[in-house]
XYZ file of C-alpha atoms in Angstrom:
596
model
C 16.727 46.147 0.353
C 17.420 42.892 2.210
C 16.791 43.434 5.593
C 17.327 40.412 8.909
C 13.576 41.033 9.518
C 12.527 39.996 5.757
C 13.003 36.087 6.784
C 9.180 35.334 5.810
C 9.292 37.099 2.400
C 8.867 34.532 -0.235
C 11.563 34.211 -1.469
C 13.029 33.752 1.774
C 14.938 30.735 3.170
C 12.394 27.524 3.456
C 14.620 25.123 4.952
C 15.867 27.706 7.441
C 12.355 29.437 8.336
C 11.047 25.643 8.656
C 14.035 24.242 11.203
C 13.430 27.624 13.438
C 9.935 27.891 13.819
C 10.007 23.829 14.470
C 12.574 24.427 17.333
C 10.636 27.019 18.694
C 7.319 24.339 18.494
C 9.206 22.300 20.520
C 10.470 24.849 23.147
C 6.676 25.531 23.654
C 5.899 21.372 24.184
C 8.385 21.364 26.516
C 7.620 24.809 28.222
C 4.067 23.456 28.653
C 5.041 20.059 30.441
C 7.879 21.573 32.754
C 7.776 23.246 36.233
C 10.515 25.659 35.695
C 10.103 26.921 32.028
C 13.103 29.520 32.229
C 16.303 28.198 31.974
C 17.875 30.945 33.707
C 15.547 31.047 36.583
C 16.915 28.909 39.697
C 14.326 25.690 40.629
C 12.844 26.796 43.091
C 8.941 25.195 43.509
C 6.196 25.917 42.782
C 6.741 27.761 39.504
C 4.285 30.326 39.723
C 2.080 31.081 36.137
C 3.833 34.271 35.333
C 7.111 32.474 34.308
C 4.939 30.594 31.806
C 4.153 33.326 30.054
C 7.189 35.342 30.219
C 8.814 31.937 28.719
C 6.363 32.738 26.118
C 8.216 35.702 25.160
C 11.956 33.918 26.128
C 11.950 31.389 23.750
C 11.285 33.571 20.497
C 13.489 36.156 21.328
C 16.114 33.416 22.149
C 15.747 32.006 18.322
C 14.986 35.306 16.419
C 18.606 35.690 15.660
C 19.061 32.357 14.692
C 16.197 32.583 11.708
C 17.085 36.654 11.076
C 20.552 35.836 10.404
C 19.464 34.663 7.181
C 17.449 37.210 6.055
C 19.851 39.661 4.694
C 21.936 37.195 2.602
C 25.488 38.060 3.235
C 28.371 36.501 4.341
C 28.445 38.279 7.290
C 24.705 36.891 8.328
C 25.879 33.355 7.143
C 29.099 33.279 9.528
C 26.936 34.511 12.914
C 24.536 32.399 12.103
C 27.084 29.364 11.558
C 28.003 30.984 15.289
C 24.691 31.143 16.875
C 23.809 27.271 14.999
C 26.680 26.045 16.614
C 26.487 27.055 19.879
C 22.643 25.978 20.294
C 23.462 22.603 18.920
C 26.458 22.535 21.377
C 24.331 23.721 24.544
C 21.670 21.378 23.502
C 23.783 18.415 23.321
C 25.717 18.932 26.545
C 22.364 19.486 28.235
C 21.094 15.584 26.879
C 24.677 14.439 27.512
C 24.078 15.550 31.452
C 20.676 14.649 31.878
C 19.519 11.809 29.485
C 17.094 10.066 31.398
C 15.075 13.148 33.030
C 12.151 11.342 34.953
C 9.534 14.124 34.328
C 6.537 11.484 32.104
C 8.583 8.788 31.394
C 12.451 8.216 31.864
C 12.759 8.221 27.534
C 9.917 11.587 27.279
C 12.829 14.437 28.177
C 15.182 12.129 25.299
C 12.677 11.891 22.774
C 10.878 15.248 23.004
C 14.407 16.874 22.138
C 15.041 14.872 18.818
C 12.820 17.269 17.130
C 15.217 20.289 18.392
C 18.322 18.231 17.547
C 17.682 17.460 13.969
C 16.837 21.310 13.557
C 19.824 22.328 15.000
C 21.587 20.111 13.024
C 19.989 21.241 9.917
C 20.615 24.475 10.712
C 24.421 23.837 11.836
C 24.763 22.367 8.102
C 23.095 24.860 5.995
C 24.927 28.207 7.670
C 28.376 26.818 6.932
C 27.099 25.656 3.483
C 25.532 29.245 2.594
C 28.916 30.743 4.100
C 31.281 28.859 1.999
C 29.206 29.502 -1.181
C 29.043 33.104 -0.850
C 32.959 32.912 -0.298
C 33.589 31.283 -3.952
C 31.068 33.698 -5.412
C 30.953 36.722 -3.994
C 28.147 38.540 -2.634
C 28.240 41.360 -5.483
C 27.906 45.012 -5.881
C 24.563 45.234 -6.129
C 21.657 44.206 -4.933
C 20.814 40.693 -6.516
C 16.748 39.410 -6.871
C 16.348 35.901 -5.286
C 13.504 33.900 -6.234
C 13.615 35.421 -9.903
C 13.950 32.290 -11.139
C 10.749 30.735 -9.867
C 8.716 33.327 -11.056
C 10.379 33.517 -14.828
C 9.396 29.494 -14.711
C 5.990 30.250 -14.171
C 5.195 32.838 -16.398
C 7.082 30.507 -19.073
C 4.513 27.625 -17.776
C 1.541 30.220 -17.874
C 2.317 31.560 -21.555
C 2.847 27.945 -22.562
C 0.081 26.819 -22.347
C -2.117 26.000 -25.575
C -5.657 24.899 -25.565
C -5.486 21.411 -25.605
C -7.651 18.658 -27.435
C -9.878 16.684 -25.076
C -10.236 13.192 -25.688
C -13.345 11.502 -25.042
C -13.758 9.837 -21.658
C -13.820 6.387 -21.073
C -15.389 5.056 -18.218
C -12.393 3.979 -15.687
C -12.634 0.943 -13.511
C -12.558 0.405 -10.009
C -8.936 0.196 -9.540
C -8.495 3.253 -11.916
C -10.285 4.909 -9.633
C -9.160 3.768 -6.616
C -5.415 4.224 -7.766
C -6.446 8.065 -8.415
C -8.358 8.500 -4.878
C -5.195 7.319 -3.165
C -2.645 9.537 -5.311
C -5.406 12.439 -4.392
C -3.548 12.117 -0.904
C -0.122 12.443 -2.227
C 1.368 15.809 -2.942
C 3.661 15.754 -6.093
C 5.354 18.809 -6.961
C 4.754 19.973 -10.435
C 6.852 22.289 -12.630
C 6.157 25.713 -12.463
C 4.491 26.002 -9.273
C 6.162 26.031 -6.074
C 4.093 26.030 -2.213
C 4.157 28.910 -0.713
C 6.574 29.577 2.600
C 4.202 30.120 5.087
C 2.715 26.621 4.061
C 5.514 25.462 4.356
C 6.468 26.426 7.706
C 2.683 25.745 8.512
C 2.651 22.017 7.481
C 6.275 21.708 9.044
C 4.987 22.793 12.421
C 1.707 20.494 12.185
C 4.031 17.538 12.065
C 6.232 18.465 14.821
C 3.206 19.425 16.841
C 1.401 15.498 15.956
C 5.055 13.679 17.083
C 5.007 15.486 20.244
C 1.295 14.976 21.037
C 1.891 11.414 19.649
C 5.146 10.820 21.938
C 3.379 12.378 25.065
C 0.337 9.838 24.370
C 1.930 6.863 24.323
C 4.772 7.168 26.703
C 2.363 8.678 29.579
C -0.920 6.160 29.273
C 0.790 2.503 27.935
C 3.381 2.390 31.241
C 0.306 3.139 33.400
C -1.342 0.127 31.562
C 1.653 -1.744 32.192
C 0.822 -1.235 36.148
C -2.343 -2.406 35.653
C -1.754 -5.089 33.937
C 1.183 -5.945 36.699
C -1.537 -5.994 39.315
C -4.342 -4.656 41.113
C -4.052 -1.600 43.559
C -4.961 -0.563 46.964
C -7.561 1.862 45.369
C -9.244 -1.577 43.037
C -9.390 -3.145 45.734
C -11.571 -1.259 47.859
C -13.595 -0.570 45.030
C -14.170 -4.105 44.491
C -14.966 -4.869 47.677
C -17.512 -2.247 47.735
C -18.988 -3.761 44.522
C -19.262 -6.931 46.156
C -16.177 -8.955 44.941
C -13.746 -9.953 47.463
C -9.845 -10.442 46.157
C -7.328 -12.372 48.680
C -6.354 -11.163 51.893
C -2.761 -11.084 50.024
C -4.172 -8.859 47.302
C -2.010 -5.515 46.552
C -1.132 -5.040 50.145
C -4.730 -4.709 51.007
C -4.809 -3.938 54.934
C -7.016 -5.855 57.619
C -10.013 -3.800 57.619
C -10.339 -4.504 53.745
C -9.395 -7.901 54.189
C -12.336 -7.985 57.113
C -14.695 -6.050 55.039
C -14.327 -8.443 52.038
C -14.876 -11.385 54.032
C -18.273 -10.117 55.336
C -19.135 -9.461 51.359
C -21.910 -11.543 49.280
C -19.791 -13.596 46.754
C -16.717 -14.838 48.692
C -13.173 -15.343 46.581
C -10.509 -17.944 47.283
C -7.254 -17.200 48.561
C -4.509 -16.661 45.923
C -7.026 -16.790 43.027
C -6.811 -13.950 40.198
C -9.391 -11.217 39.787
C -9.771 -11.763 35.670
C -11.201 -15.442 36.677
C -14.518 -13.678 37.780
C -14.851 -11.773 34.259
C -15.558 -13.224 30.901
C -12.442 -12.897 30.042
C -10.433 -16.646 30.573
C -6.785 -15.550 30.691
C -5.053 -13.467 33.357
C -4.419 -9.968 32.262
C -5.731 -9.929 28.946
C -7.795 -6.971 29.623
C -4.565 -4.639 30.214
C -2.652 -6.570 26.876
C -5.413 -5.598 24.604
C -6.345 -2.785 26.000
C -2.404 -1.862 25.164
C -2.418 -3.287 21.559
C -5.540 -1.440 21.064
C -4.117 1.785 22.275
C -0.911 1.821 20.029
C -2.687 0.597 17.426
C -5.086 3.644 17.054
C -2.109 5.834 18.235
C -0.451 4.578 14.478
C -3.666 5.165 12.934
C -4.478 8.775 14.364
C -1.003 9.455 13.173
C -1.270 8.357 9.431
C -4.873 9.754 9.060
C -3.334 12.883 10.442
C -0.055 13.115 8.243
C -2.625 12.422 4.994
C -5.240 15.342 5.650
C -2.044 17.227 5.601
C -0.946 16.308 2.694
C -4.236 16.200 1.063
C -4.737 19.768 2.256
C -1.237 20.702 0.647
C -2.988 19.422 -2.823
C -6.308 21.887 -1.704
C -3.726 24.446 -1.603
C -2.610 24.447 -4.633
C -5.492 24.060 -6.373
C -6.964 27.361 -4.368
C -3.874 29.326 -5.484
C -4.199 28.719 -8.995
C -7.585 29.493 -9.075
C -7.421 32.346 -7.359
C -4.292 33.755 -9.630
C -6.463 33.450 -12.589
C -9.402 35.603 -10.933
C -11.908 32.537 -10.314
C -13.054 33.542 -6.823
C -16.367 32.037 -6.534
C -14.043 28.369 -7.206
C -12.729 28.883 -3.805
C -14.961 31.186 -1.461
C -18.746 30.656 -1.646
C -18.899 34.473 -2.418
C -17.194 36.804 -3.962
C -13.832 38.475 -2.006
C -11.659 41.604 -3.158
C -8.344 39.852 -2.880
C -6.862 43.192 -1.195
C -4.749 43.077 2.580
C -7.087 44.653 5.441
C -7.204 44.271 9.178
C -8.986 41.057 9.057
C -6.792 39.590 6.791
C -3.271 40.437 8.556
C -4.154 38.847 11.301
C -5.842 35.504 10.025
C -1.965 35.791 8.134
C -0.030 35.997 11.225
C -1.910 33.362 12.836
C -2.452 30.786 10.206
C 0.216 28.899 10.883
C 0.455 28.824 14.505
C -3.716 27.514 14.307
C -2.523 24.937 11.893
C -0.199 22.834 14.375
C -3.339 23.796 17.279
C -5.810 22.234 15.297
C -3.667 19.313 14.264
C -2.814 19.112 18.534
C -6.518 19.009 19.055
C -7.369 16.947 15.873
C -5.168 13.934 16.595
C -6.037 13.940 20.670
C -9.664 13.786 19.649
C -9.027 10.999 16.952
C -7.043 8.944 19.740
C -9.723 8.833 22.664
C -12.160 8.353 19.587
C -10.538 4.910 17.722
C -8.974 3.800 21.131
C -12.662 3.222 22.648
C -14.217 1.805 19.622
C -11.157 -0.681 19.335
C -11.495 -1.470 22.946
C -15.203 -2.046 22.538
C -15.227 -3.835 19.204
C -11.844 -6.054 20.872
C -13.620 -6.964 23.827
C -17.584 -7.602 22.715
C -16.537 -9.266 19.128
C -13.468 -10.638 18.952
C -12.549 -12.168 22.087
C -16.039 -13.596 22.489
C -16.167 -15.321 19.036
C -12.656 -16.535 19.690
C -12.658 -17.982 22.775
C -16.489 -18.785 23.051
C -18.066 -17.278 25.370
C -21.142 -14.764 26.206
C -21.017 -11.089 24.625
C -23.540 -8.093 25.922
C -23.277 -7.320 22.669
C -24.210 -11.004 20.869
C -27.257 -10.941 24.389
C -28.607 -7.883 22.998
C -28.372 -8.706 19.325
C -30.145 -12.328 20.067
C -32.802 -10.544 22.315
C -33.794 -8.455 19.722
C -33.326 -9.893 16.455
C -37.375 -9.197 15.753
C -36.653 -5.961 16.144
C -33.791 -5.393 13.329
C -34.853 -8.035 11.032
C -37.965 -5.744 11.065
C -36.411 -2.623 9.787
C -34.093 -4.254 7.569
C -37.379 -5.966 5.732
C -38.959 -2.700 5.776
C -36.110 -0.687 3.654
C -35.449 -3.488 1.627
C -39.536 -3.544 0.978
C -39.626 -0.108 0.114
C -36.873 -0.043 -2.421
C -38.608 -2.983 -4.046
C -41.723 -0.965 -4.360
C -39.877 2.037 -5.753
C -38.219 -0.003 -8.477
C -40.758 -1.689 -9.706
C -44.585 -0.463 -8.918
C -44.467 3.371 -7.880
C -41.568 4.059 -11.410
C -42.677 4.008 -14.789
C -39.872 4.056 -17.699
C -40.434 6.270 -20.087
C -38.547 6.719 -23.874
C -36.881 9.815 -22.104
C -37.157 10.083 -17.904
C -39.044 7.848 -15.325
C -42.076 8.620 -14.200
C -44.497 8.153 -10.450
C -46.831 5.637 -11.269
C -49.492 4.246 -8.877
C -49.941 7.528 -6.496
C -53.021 6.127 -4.668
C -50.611 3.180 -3.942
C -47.870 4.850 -2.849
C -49.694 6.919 -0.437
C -51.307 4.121 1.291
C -47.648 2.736 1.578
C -46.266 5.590 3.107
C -49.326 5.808 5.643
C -48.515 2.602 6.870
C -44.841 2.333 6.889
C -44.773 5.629 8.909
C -43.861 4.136 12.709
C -41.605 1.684 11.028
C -39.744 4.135 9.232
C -39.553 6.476 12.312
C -37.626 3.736 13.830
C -35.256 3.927 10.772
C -34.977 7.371 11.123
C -33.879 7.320 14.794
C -31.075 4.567 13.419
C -30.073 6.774 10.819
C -29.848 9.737 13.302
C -27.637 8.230 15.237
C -25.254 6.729 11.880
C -25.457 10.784 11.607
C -23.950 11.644 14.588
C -21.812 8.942 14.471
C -20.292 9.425 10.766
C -20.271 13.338 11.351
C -18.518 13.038 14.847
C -15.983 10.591 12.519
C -15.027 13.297 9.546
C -15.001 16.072 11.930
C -12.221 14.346 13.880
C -10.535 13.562 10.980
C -10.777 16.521 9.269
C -9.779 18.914 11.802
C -6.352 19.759 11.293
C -7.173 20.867 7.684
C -8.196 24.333 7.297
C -8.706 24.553 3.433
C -12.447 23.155 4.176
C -14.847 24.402 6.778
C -16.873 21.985 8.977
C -19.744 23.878 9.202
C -22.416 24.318 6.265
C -21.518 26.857 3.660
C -23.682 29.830 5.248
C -22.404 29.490 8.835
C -18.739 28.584 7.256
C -17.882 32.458 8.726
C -17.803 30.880 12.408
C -15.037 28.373 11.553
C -12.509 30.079 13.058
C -9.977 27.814 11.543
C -10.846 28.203 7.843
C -11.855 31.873 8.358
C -8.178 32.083 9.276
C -7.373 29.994 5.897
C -9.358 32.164 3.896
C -7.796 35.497 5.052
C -4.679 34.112 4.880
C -5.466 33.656 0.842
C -6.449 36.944 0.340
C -2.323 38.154 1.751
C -1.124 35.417 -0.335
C -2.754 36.278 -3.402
C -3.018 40.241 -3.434
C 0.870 39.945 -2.273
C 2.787 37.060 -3.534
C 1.074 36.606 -7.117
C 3.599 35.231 -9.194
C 3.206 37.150 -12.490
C 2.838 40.089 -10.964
C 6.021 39.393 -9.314
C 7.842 38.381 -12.856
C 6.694 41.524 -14.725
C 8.335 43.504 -11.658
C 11.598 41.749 -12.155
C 11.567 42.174 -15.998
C 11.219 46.210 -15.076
C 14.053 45.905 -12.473
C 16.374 44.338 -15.207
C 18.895 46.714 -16.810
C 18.613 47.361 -20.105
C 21.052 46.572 -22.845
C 23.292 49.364 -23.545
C 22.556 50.233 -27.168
C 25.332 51.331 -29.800
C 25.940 55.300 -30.236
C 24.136 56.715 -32.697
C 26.324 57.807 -35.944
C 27.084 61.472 -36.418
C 24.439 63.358 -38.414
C 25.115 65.405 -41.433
C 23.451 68.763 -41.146
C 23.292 69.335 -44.487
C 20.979 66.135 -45.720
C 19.172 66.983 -42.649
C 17.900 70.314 -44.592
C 17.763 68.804 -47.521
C 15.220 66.196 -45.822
C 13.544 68.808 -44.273
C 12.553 70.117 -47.862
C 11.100 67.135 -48.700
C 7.813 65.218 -47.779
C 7.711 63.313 -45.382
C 6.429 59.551 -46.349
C 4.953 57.856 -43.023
C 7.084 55.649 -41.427
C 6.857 51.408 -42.206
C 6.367 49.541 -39.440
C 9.997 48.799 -37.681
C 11.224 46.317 -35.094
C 10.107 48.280 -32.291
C 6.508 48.736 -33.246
C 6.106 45.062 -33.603
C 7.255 44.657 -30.129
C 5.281 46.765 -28.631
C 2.259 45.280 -31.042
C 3.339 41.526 -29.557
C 3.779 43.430 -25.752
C -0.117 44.191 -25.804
C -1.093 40.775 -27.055
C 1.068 39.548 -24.188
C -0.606 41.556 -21.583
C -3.942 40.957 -23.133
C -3.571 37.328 -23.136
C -2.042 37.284 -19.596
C -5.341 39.376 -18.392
C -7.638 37.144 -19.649
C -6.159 34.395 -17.672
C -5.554 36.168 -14.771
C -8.019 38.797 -14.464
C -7.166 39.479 -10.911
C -3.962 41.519 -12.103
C -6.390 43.616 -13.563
C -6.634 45.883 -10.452
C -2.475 46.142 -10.229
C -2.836 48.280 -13.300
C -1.823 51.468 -14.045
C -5.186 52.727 -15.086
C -6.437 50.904 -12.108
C -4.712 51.997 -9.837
C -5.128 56.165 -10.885
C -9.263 55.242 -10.199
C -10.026 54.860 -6.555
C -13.582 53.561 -7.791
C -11.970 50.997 -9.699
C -9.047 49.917 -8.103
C -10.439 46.642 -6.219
C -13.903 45.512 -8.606
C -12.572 43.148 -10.237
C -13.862 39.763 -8.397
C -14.221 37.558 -10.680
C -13.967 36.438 -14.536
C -14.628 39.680 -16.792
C -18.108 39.713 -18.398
C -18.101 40.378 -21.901
């Protein structure tokens, strides 16, 4: 029975279940950044901690009934929730209409942080009304009515349609084949038969409202500070300057006597009215704080689009894991074998998967922004502006200084692959072969401290490329970022995984499609003709010849071919079973693919 509390059922609302749980993201954004977090609780400072967290507990109860009135599916739920959509959007928009500007960050933060919340309103102001005036023209019905029966009739129609197909031999692609293939790896196309899951849904909808509010706090609370900077020097600079031994003007930033005093007594004295970036190697005024800006928004972009692809890339994972894992292949997905059944474990890594997915993107894009923002700055301010203006680089000193030094190691590796390819390999008709042993240990003798200089360089490219993927990669939870036997401490993709095994043992789609074939009615079948008693005796004294095979014996022939076929493809429905289930012992093996 359709119940308000069945909203996250699969077959449940997407576009309603996605709006809600993104308004309620961005209650939380802005409960985190405000003073007074209750609305109803008079501003009176300082907010102590506990209203935080009883906010915590305000704001979903606040939007429950605007996501459960669509659980039930009536006409009734459709017109208080056209209510309830209203009203929000109407609060909400009187609320920006009195306060626009709100200087809490930035004037445009308390504007921009709500356009999240006022395109879900919207949404949800637009779909209520639409579900209400459908249900008027067709009528809710008698009975209860199966949603989502549709879906799962398509994919058992995709499932049972498919033929082994001929493979043709492989030619070898080219670059751009391949290239063109990498990219649309990042690009999630839907494909008939299969549809995503709702809680991955509401999952990747919440990591991208989480990355535009982490996005929109970055940039509106760092690049107006570097505006000041850039504007001119503070009270705080200066005294720090003239501690360092540079003196600025006595009309410097409203620098008082004393400084001015101190500054004159200092080692290197400054000229009245002359600008601080004349001392640096940088030639024009400022230019620190306008590349430092430039450099700041452009790795904001970047963090963003890296971001938005590893969650679209991990929408493709997802799909791929699913269909594995509803045909039975376990050890494709885990790196050991699971029983795809619901325990304690798994529950909770299914209530929290999507609430760790918008955390980790949070964390994932922060960590990508203070990551690309210093090696832009660097590479800005010790490459490019030296080779384009001229001038002296640390960077170019310490490369010139110790050129001996790299030309070194780069003639070593380049040595020994030279020596590999053609003194220490012998080919072979079939394989190569080591050739010159004695050779190739006195080599190795004597490139040993030169290569444990190479090593030390390629520890640090190590820590450097694995510090890169890990930031990247950390708002996807289909992979772990630890090594395959200590993948059980990845709290993120232990989450994932449990959050698989609910899917799977819950939501598999043909186990869902035979149910609704058992739940249809059954066609009414014509009375049976009155029987005459009298040829019935008169059979009765005859033999009995067996039966031929009728219509109903060859369905139920072609019904066991169906459910054999449908088994071997999916041997994880083996444990749904009838026979299954009556055997405690074997309700669960199955793990894998059936051995013969």
């Amino acid at each position: 029975l359709r119940s308000p509390g069945g909203f996250l059922e699969e077959d449940g609302s997407r576009a309603a279940c996605a709006a809600v749980f993104a308004l309620l993201l961005s209650a939380l954004c802005q409960l985190l950044m405000d003073s007074h977090p209750l609305p109803l609780r008079p501003p009176a400072p300082p907010a102590s901690p506990l209203w935080k967290v009883l906010a915590l507990l305000y704001f979903p109860a606040l939007y429950l009934p605007l996501l459960a009135c669509a659980g039930p599916r009536h006409r009734l739920g459709y017109a208080a929730g056209t209510l309830l959509a209203w009203g929000h959007c109407g609060a909400h928009a009187w609320h920006r209409a009195q306060c626009p500007l709100a200087p809490k960050i930035h004037r445009l933060y308390s504007l921009l942080s709500h356009v999240p919340v006022l395109l879900s309103l919207s949404l949800l102001s637009l779909w209520y009304p639409a579900r209400l005036l459908r249900s008027l023209r067709s009528g809710d019905g008698p009975g209860p009515q199966i949603s989502g029966k549709s879906y799962y009739r398509k994919y058992l129609k995709a499932v049972l349609s498919k033929r082994g197909r001929k493979g043709s031999p492989k030619m070898e692609e080219s670059l751009s084949s391949r290239i063109r293939s990498y990219l649309r790896s990042y690009v999630y196309i839907p494909e008939e038969g299969f549809r995503i899951p709702l809680k991955l849904v509401v999952s990747v909808t919440v990591a991208i409202v989480a990355v535009y509010q982490v996005a929109l706090l970055l940039l509106l609370a760092v690049v107006p500070t570097l505006r000041i900077v850039r504007a001119g020097m503070t009270k705080d600079v200066v005294v720090l300057l003239v501690q360092l031994g540079l003196v600025p003007s006595a009309g410097a930033a409203g620098a008082t006597k004393g400084e001015t005093e101190a500054g004159r007594q200092s080692l290197i004295p400054i000229p009245s009215k002359t600008p601080l970036w004349h001392y640096s190697w940088s030639p024009n005024p400022g230019i620190f704080s306008r590349f430092s800006t430039v450099c700041y928004i452009c790795s904001l972009v970047l963090c963003c689009l890296l971001t938005c692809a590893m969650l679209l890339r991990s929408l493709v994972m997802h799909r791929s894991n699913l269909r594995a894992l509803y045909q039975g292949a376990v050890l494709d997905v885990f790196s050991k074998a699971h029983i795809l059944r619901p325990s304690r474990q798994s529950l909770v890594g299914w209530i929290g998967f999507s609430s760790f997915q918008a955390a980790f993107a949070c964390l994932g894009l922060l960590i990508q922004q203070v990551i690309f923002f210093l090696c832009s700055v660097a590479f800005t301010f010790l490459v490019v502006i030296p080779l384009q203006t001229g001038t002296s680089s640390p960077l170019f000193g310490i490369i010139r200084n110790m050129w001996p030094f790299w030309l070194t190691l780069v003639v070593a590796v380049l040595v020994q692959h030279l020596l590999a390819h053609s003194q220490f390999l012998e080919q072979h008709s079939l394989q190569k072969e080591i050739t010159n042993r004695r050779a190739l240990s006195i080599v190795t003798f004597l490139l040993f401290p030169t290569n444990v200089l190479v090593g030390a360089m390629a520890a640090v490219w190590r820590v450097v490329i694995s510090g890169l993927y890990n930031a990247v990669h950390l708002c996807r939870l289909d992979i772990s970022l630890l090594h395959r036997g200590a993948e059980t401490f990845d709290p993120g993709y232990r989450s994932y995984c449990q959050y698989l095994k609910v899917e799977v043992s819950q939501c598999h789609p043909l186990l869902k499609a035979f149910c609704f074939l058992l739940l249809q009615p059954g066609r009414p079948e014509p009375p049976a003709p009155p029987r005459d008693t009298h040829l019935e005796e008169g059979l009765q004294l005859m033999h009995p010849k067996p039966p031929a095979p009728g219509r109903a014996r060859s369905r139920r022939i072609r019904a066991r071919w169906w459910v054999a076929y449908t088994l071997l493809h999916n041997p994880s429905l083996t444990a749904s079973r009838k026979t299954a289930l009556a055997d405690p012992a074997a309700n669960g093996a199955q793990l894998g693919v059936p051995r013969p």
